[in-house]
Amino acid sequence: MKKFLIFILGLSMVFATTTTAFAVEGNQEAIKKEVVQSEKKKNVPEVIDEVNQSVVAVIGKNTKVKEREHIFAKFPKNLQHGSGVIVSKEGRIITNNHVVDGLKNIYVVMYDGKVYKAQLLYTDKEIDLALLKINKDNLKPMKMADEQKIKVGNEVIAIGTPLSFGYRNSATKGIVSGLNRPVDRMYTYLQTDAAINPGNSGGPLVNMKGELVGINTLGTMFFQGMNFSIPIDHVKYFIEQFDKYGKIRRCYTGIDFEENWAAMLGIPTNQGLKVVALEKGAVVNLNQVKEGDMLEAIDGKAITSIAQYNEILKEHVPEDKVKFTFSRKDKKIDVEVMLKEKQDKSKEAGKED
């Protein structure tokens, strides 16, 4: 009898272990299936249907520009419009700085046609982004993509309000044509062949999972299929800096640099940035760095362009200590500096334009 009970007990333990194994395997399969579903690309209509509620139009009267010429007399005077993206349930919206620059009053038109007056929370000219707030909650914010997963060749859709309000929520499709494009030599951009026209500025560039990969900012005149978006890591940086500090705490070195001709033309080069001047209050002095010296690296990261220099500084905040590596003829010079804060010329948080 005792042996029989031991046999039954052992059989029960084997059954329990097997059942648990099947349960774990079943859970793993369910999780795997869920991951596959989340990674699965949607078709174009599905993506547009999913994100359209998160896309808005932005409009206002620009007090800085002169009245339009007679040929445009049938349009209301000095109206300026663009697009925007809802980034929080509580009514926060991202758009371009140049969309709202000079607007006395800013209005946001939702996908359903409802209009709300917007408060300008913060805007930054250098990165060309602005943050608005409307008095509306329970909105649908757009999901943000992982910048590490954005690759050349990824399919993307641009949505916005090109030309006039009659074309609200127009969609164009293309691919990511290039990464890290130093369009204005200040920061790097995403390049896309998805059509971006006047009025698309501030609108989203989304991937085929309906995630925000960039904020559309400009197209290139006289060239087809060369359009640019502010990448999602810049957007995240802008929002995180505002949430933490109420503004972008941009680093300042007081060193004026010049790119070599190869970098200006976009030709691959290993040459660093040439020091052309030291401003008053620079983080280095003439005993450490001289005109003509070459900045080769920051904390061991090679520097070959102004845009690359700014991208690396973007990873830091004022009072961070970093190591600059300069070269003077064949000599390497390491200088540890404490970064200062660049004077903020952007509009103050909470100020309504």
Short mmCIF file of C-alpha atoms in Angstrom, two decimals:
data_model
loop_
_atom_site.label_atom_id
_atom_site.label_comp_id
_atom_site.label_asym_id
_atom_site.label_seq_id
_atom_site.Cartn_x
_atom_site.Cartn_y
_atom_site.Cartn_z
CA MET A 1 0.00 0.00 0.00
CA LYS A 2 2.81 2.39 0.91
CA LYS A 3 4.58 1.68 -2.39
CA PHE A 4 1.33 2.31 -4.23
CA LEU A 5 0.87 5.72 -2.54
CA ILE A 6 4.45 6.68 -3.39
CA PHE A 7 3.81 5.68 -7.02
CA ILE A 8 0.62 7.78 -7.15
CA LEU A 9 2.39 10.76 -5.56
CA GLY A 10 5.24 10.53 -8.08
CA LEU A 11 2.76 10.30 -10.94
CA SER A 12 0.97 13.41 -9.66
CA MET A 13 4.22 15.35 -9.48
CA VAL A 14 5.12 14.35 -13.06
CA PHE A 15 1.63 15.40 -14.23
CA ALA A 16 1.88 18.73 -12.40
CA THR A 17 5.34 19.42 -13.85
CA THR A 18 4.16 18.53 -17.34
CA THR A 19 1.06 20.72 -16.97
CA THR A 20 3.21 23.64 -15.76
CA ALA A 21 5.59 23.13 -18.66
CA PHE A 22 2.69 23.20 -21.11
CA ALA A 23 1.29 26.32 -19.40
CA VAL A 24 4.65 28.11 -19.60
CA GLU A 25 5.06 27.05 -23.21
CA GLY A 26 1.53 28.26 -23.94
CA ASN A 27 2.24 31.62 -22.30
CA GLN A 28 5.46 31.97 -24.26
CA GLU A 29 3.62 31.23 -27.49
CA ALA A 30 0.95 33.81 -26.58
CA ILE A 31 3.59 36.42 -25.78
CA LYS A 32 5.46 35.60 -28.99
CA LYS A 33 2.23 35.92 -30.98
CA GLU A 34 1.49 39.27 -29.30
CA VAL A 35 4.98 40.57 -30.13
CA VAL A 36 4.64 39.43 -33.75
CA GLN A 37 1.26 41.16 -33.99
CA SER A 38 2.68 44.39 -32.53
CA GLU A 39 5.62 44.27 -34.97
CA LYS A 40 3.39 43.51 -37.94
CA LYS A 41 3.10 46.29 -40.48
CA LYS A 42 -0.34 47.65 -41.28
CA ASN A 43 -1.51 48.60 -44.74
CA VAL A 44 -1.72 52.25 -45.75
CA PRO A 45 -5.47 52.80 -45.07
CA GLU A 46 -5.11 51.15 -41.63
CA VAL A 47 -2.20 53.44 -40.69
CA ILE A 48 -4.02 56.57 -41.86
CA ASP A 49 -7.22 55.59 -40.01
CA GLU A 50 -5.22 54.94 -36.85
CA VAL A 51 -3.27 58.21 -36.76
CA ASN A 52 -5.65 60.73 -38.34
CA GLN A 53 -7.27 61.61 -34.99
CA SER A 54 -3.82 62.65 -33.72
CA VAL A 55 -3.15 65.06 -36.60
CA VAL A 56 -4.33 68.67 -36.40
CA ALA A 57 -4.17 71.83 -38.46
CA VAL A 58 -2.72 75.03 -36.95
CA ILE A 59 -3.74 78.50 -38.09
CA GLY A 60 -3.40 82.14 -37.07
CA LYS A 61 -2.82 85.65 -38.34
CA ASN A 62 0.81 86.63 -38.75
CA THR A 63 1.41 90.19 -37.56
CA LYS A 64 5.03 90.26 -38.78
CA VAL A 65 4.49 89.97 -42.53
CA LYS A 66 3.29 92.60 -44.95
CA GLU A 67 -0.12 92.34 -46.55
CA ARG A 68 -0.33 89.94 -49.48
CA GLU A 69 -0.05 91.27 -52.98
CA HIS A 70 -3.17 91.91 -55.05
CA ILE A 71 -2.96 88.52 -56.76
CA PHE A 72 -3.79 86.88 -53.43
CA ALA A 73 -6.49 89.39 -52.49
CA LYS A 74 -9.22 86.75 -52.48
CA PHE A 75 -7.54 85.06 -49.50
CA PRO A 76 -7.83 86.48 -45.93
CA LYS A 77 -4.89 88.76 -45.23
CA ASN A 78 -1.80 87.43 -43.48
CA LEU A 79 -3.20 84.03 -42.56
CA GLN A 80 -0.51 81.47 -41.80
CA HIS A 81 -1.19 77.79 -41.36
CA GLY A 82 0.54 74.47 -40.85
CA SER A 83 0.05 71.12 -39.18
CA GLY A 84 0.60 69.57 -35.76
CA VAL A 85 0.65 66.30 -33.82
CA ILE A 86 -1.13 65.49 -30.54
CA VAL A 87 1.47 64.15 -28.09
CA SER A 88 -0.52 63.92 -24.84
CA LYS A 89 -4.06 63.09 -23.72
CA GLU A 90 -4.19 66.47 -21.97
CA GLY A 91 -4.03 68.51 -25.17
CA ARG A 92 -0.34 69.09 -25.85
CA ILE A 93 0.57 69.44 -29.52
CA ILE A 94 3.92 69.52 -31.31
CA THR A 95 4.44 71.64 -34.42
CA ASN A 96 7.23 73.64 -36.07
CA ASN A 97 8.51 76.90 -34.66
CA HIS A 98 8.18 78.50 -38.09
CA VAL A 99 4.48 77.53 -38.22
CA VAL A 100 3.63 79.63 -35.15
CA ASP A 101 6.32 82.30 -35.44
CA GLY A 102 4.66 85.73 -35.54
CA LEU A 103 1.13 84.49 -34.86
CA LYS A 104 -0.85 86.77 -32.56
CA ASN A 105 -3.52 84.16 -31.90
CA ILE A 106 -3.13 80.46 -32.56
CA TYR A 107 -6.03 78.13 -33.30
CA VAL A 108 -6.00 74.36 -33.67
CA VAL A 109 -8.47 72.56 -35.91
CA MET A 110 -9.07 68.93 -34.93
CA TYR A 111 -9.74 66.01 -37.26
CA ASP A 112 -13.49 66.32 -36.57
CA GLY A 113 -13.44 70.01 -37.53
CA LYS A 114 -13.74 71.41 -33.99
CA VAL A 115 -11.62 74.49 -33.30
CA TYR A 116 -9.73 75.34 -30.10
CA LYS A 117 -7.63 78.34 -29.16
CA ALA A 118 -4.10 77.27 -28.31
CA GLN A 119 -1.59 78.48 -25.75
CA LEU A 120 2.04 78.56 -26.83
CA LEU A 121 3.99 76.79 -24.09
CA TYR A 122 7.46 76.91 -25.61
CA THR A 123 9.22 77.29 -28.93
CA ASP A 124 12.81 76.87 -30.06
CA LYS A 125 14.04 78.36 -33.33
CA GLU A 126 17.25 76.32 -33.62
CA ILE A 127 15.54 72.95 -33.50
CA ASP A 128 12.42 74.41 -35.20
CA LEU A 129 9.88 72.94 -32.79
CA ALA A 130 7.05 74.45 -30.76
CA LEU A 131 4.77 73.05 -28.05
CA LEU A 132 1.12 74.11 -27.89
CA LYS A 133 -1.65 73.35 -25.40
CA ILE A 134 -5.41 73.36 -25.95
CA ASN A 135 -8.12 73.13 -23.31
CA LYS A 136 -9.24 69.61 -24.21
CA ASP A 137 -8.48 66.24 -22.66
CA ASN A 138 -9.04 62.56 -23.46
CA LEU A 139 -7.27 63.07 -26.77
CA LYS A 140 -5.43 60.36 -28.68
CA PRO A 141 -1.68 61.00 -28.60
CA MET A 142 0.46 59.58 -31.36
CA LYS A 143 2.86 56.81 -30.37
CA MET A 144 6.55 57.59 -30.80
CA ALA A 145 8.86 55.26 -32.69
CA ASP A 146 12.16 53.87 -31.45
CA GLU A 147 14.81 55.90 -33.28
CA GLN A 148 17.16 52.90 -33.27
CA LYS A 149 14.75 50.98 -35.50
CA ILE A 150 14.46 53.64 -38.22
CA LYS A 151 16.30 52.44 -41.31
CA VAL A 152 16.83 53.75 -44.83
CA GLY A 153 14.16 52.16 -46.99
CA ASN A 154 11.45 52.03 -44.28
CA GLU A 155 8.05 52.93 -45.71
CA VAL A 156 6.57 56.14 -44.26
CA ILE A 157 3.48 58.31 -44.61
CA ALA A 158 3.35 62.11 -44.29
CA ILE A 159 0.07 63.68 -43.16
CA GLY A 160 -0.81 67.36 -42.96
CA THR A 161 -2.55 70.40 -44.41
CA PRO A 162 -0.76 71.38 -47.64
CA LEU A 163 -1.63 74.59 -49.49
CA SER A 164 -4.98 75.33 -47.81
CA PHE A 165 -7.50 74.07 -45.26
CA GLY A 166 -9.42 72.42 -48.08
CA TYR A 167 -6.69 69.77 -48.11
CA ARG A 168 -6.67 68.95 -44.37
CA ASN A 169 -5.28 65.52 -43.44
CA SER A 170 -3.80 64.88 -46.86
CA ALA A 171 -1.54 61.83 -46.92
CA THR A 172 1.49 61.05 -49.08
CA LYS A 173 3.58 57.88 -49.04
CA GLY A 174 7.28 57.24 -49.54
CA ILE A 175 10.34 55.83 -47.84
CA VAL A 176 13.06 57.04 -45.52
CA SER A 177 15.62 58.13 -48.12
CA GLY A 178 18.43 58.97 -45.73
CA LEU A 179 19.45 59.51 -42.10
CA ASN A 180 21.56 62.17 -40.38
CA ARG A 181 21.25 64.75 -43.15
CA PRO A 182 22.88 68.08 -42.08
CA VAL A 183 20.41 70.23 -44.04
CA ASP A 184 21.02 73.53 -42.23
CA ARG A 185 24.42 72.52 -40.79
CA MET A 186 22.96 72.89 -37.29
CA TYR A 187 21.25 69.54 -36.66
CA THR A 188 20.62 66.37 -38.63
CA TYR A 189 17.35 65.44 -40.33
CA LEU A 190 15.53 62.48 -41.83
CA GLN A 191 15.28 62.59 -45.61
CA THR A 192 12.15 61.21 -47.29
CA ASP A 193 10.62 61.14 -50.75
CA ALA A 194 7.10 61.39 -49.29
CA ALA A 195 5.76 64.68 -50.67
CA ILE A 196 5.97 67.59 -48.22
CA ASN A 197 4.45 70.87 -49.36
CA PRO A 198 3.83 74.27 -47.72
CA GLY A 199 1.34 73.63 -44.93
CA ASN A 200 2.66 70.12 -44.20
CA SER A 201 5.16 71.70 -41.80
CA GLY A 202 4.61 70.49 -38.23
CA GLY A 203 2.74 67.39 -39.34
CA PRO A 204 3.81 63.80 -38.72
CA LEU A 205 5.94 61.39 -40.68
CA VAL A 206 4.79 57.95 -39.50
CA ASN A 207 5.96 54.41 -40.07
CA MET A 208 3.77 51.48 -41.09
CA LYS A 209 2.94 50.73 -37.45
CA GLY A 210 1.41 54.20 -37.05
CA GLU A 211 4.31 55.52 -34.95
CA LEU A 212 5.78 59.00 -35.20
CA VAL A 213 9.25 58.93 -36.75
CA GLY A 214 9.60 62.65 -37.49
CA ILE A 215 8.00 66.09 -37.72
CA ASN A 216 7.85 67.31 -41.31
CA THR A 217 9.64 70.60 -41.74
CA LEU A 218 10.60 71.37 -45.34
CA GLY A 219 10.81 70.35 -48.96
CA THR A 220 13.52 71.37 -51.39
CA MET A 221 12.46 73.80 -54.10
CA PHE A 222 13.23 72.83 -57.72
CA PHE A 223 14.04 69.24 -56.69
CA GLN A 224 11.55 66.39 -56.54
CA GLY A 225 11.50 63.74 -53.83
CA MET A 226 13.91 65.54 -51.47
CA ASN A 227 12.02 66.40 -48.31
CA PHE A 228 13.07 66.53 -44.68
CA SER A 229 11.68 65.78 -41.23
CA ILE A 230 12.96 66.51 -37.72
CA PRO A 231 13.81 63.03 -36.37
CA ILE A 232 11.95 61.56 -33.41
CA ASP A 233 14.99 61.68 -31.10
CA HIS A 234 15.03 65.49 -31.53
CA VAL A 235 11.30 65.61 -30.73
CA LYS A 236 11.81 63.52 -27.59
CA TYR A 237 14.76 65.71 -26.58
CA PHE A 238 12.65 68.87 -27.01
CA ILE A 239 9.76 67.51 -24.91
CA GLU A 240 11.99 66.00 -22.21
CA GLN A 241 13.98 69.22 -21.81
CA PHE A 242 10.77 71.26 -21.52
CA ASP A 243 9.24 68.85 -19.01
CA LYS A 244 12.39 68.88 -16.88
CA TYR A 245 13.58 72.48 -17.16
CA GLY A 246 10.77 74.45 -18.80
CA LYS A 247 13.10 75.12 -21.75
CA ILE A 248 16.02 73.61 -23.65
CA ARG A 249 19.20 73.98 -21.61
CA ARG A 250 21.54 74.12 -24.57
CA CYS A 251 25.28 73.90 -24.01
CA TYR A 252 27.65 76.72 -24.93
CA THR A 253 31.41 76.57 -25.47
CA GLY A 254 32.14 80.01 -26.91
CA ILE A 255 34.38 78.47 -29.58
CA ASP A 256 33.63 79.38 -33.19
CA PHE A 257 34.40 76.59 -35.65
CA GLU A 258 34.64 76.25 -39.41
CA GLU A 259 33.99 73.09 -41.40
CA ASN A 260 36.41 72.06 -44.10
CA TRP A 261 35.20 72.17 -47.71
CA ALA A 262 34.73 68.38 -47.88
CA ALA A 263 32.27 68.40 -44.94
CA MET A 264 30.39 71.32 -46.53
CA LEU A 265 29.99 69.30 -49.73
CA GLY A 266 29.05 66.15 -47.83
CA ILE A 267 32.18 64.29 -48.88
CA PRO A 268 33.39 61.76 -46.27
CA THR A 269 36.30 63.22 -44.34
CA ASN A 270 38.29 62.58 -41.18
CA GLN A 271 39.23 66.21 -40.75
CA GLY A 272 37.95 67.95 -37.63
CA LEU A 273 36.62 71.48 -37.11
CA LYS A 274 38.93 74.44 -37.39
CA VAL A 275 38.96 76.95 -34.51
CA VAL A 276 38.41 80.42 -35.99
CA ALA A 277 37.69 82.49 -32.86
CA LEU A 278 37.14 82.39 -29.11
CA GLU A 279 34.21 84.43 -27.82
CA LYS A 280 34.16 86.27 -24.54
CA GLY A 281 33.34 83.78 -21.80
CA ALA A 282 34.55 80.75 -23.79
CA VAL A 283 35.16 77.53 -21.87
CA VAL A 284 38.82 77.57 -22.99
CA ASN A 285 41.43 80.32 -23.09
CA LEU A 286 44.21 81.28 -25.50
CA ASN A 287 46.77 79.43 -23.40
CA GLN A 288 44.89 76.20 -24.10
CA VAL A 289 43.48 76.66 -27.59
CA LYS A 290 44.58 78.90 -30.45
CA GLU A 291 43.10 79.99 -33.74
CA GLY A 292 43.83 77.33 -36.35
CA ASP A 293 43.70 74.40 -33.92
CA MET A 294 41.48 71.50 -35.01
CA LEU A 295 38.80 69.95 -32.80
CA GLU A 296 39.12 66.23 -33.42
CA ALA A 297 36.86 64.67 -30.77
CA ILE A 298 34.63 65.17 -27.73
CA ASP A 299 34.98 62.43 -25.10
CA GLY A 300 36.60 60.26 -27.75
CA LYS A 301 33.79 60.72 -30.31
CA ALA A 302 35.18 61.97 -33.61
CA ILE A 303 33.94 65.35 -34.87
CA THR A 304 33.91 66.20 -38.59
CA SER A 305 30.94 68.61 -38.99
CA ILE A 306 29.09 71.37 -37.14
CA ALA A 307 25.91 69.25 -37.12
CA GLN A 308 27.78 66.35 -35.54
CA TYR A 309 29.28 68.73 -32.96
CA ASN A 310 25.80 70.00 -32.02
CA GLU A 311 24.39 66.47 -31.86
CA ILE A 312 27.05 65.45 -29.34
CA LEU A 313 26.52 68.59 -27.23
CA LYS A 314 22.79 67.78 -27.26
CA GLU A 315 23.60 64.72 -25.14
CA HIS A 316 24.85 66.99 -22.34
CA VAL A 317 23.54 69.73 -20.06
CA PRO A 318 25.34 72.83 -18.80
CA GLU A 319 27.94 72.17 -16.08
CA ASP A 320 28.74 68.74 -17.51
CA LYS A 321 32.48 68.14 -17.81
CA VAL A 322 33.73 66.83 -21.15
CA LYS A 323 37.11 66.25 -22.77
CA PHE A 324 37.90 68.13 -25.98
CA THR A 325 40.70 66.71 -28.10
CA PHE A 326 42.42 69.26 -30.34
CA SER A 327 45.29 68.89 -32.77
CA ARG A 328 47.97 71.48 -33.50
CA LYS A 329 50.15 70.32 -36.40
CA ASP A 330 51.12 66.80 -35.27
CA LYS A 331 50.46 67.37 -31.58
CA LYS A 332 47.31 66.19 -29.73
CA ILE A 333 45.96 68.41 -26.96
CA ASP A 334 43.34 67.19 -24.45
CA VAL A 335 41.43 69.89 -22.61
CA GLU A 336 38.79 69.16 -19.96
CA VAL A 337 36.08 71.83 -19.98
CA MET A 338 32.89 72.55 -18.06
CA LEU A 339 30.08 73.33 -20.49
CA LYS A 340 28.18 76.59 -19.96
CA GLU A 341 24.55 77.37 -20.68
CA LYS A 342 23.72 79.08 -23.94
CA GLN A 343 21.53 82.17 -23.60
CA ASP A 344 17.95 81.13 -24.32
CA LYS A 345 16.36 83.38 -26.92
CA SER A 346 13.22 81.29 -27.25
CA LYS A 347 9.81 82.36 -25.98
CA GLU A 348 9.19 81.80 -22.29
CA ALA A 349 7.08 78.88 -21.17
CA GLY A 350 3.44 79.78 -20.68
CA LYS A 351 3.65 82.90 -22.81
CA GLU A 352 0.84 83.18 -25.32
CA ASP A 353 1.78 84.55 -28.71
#
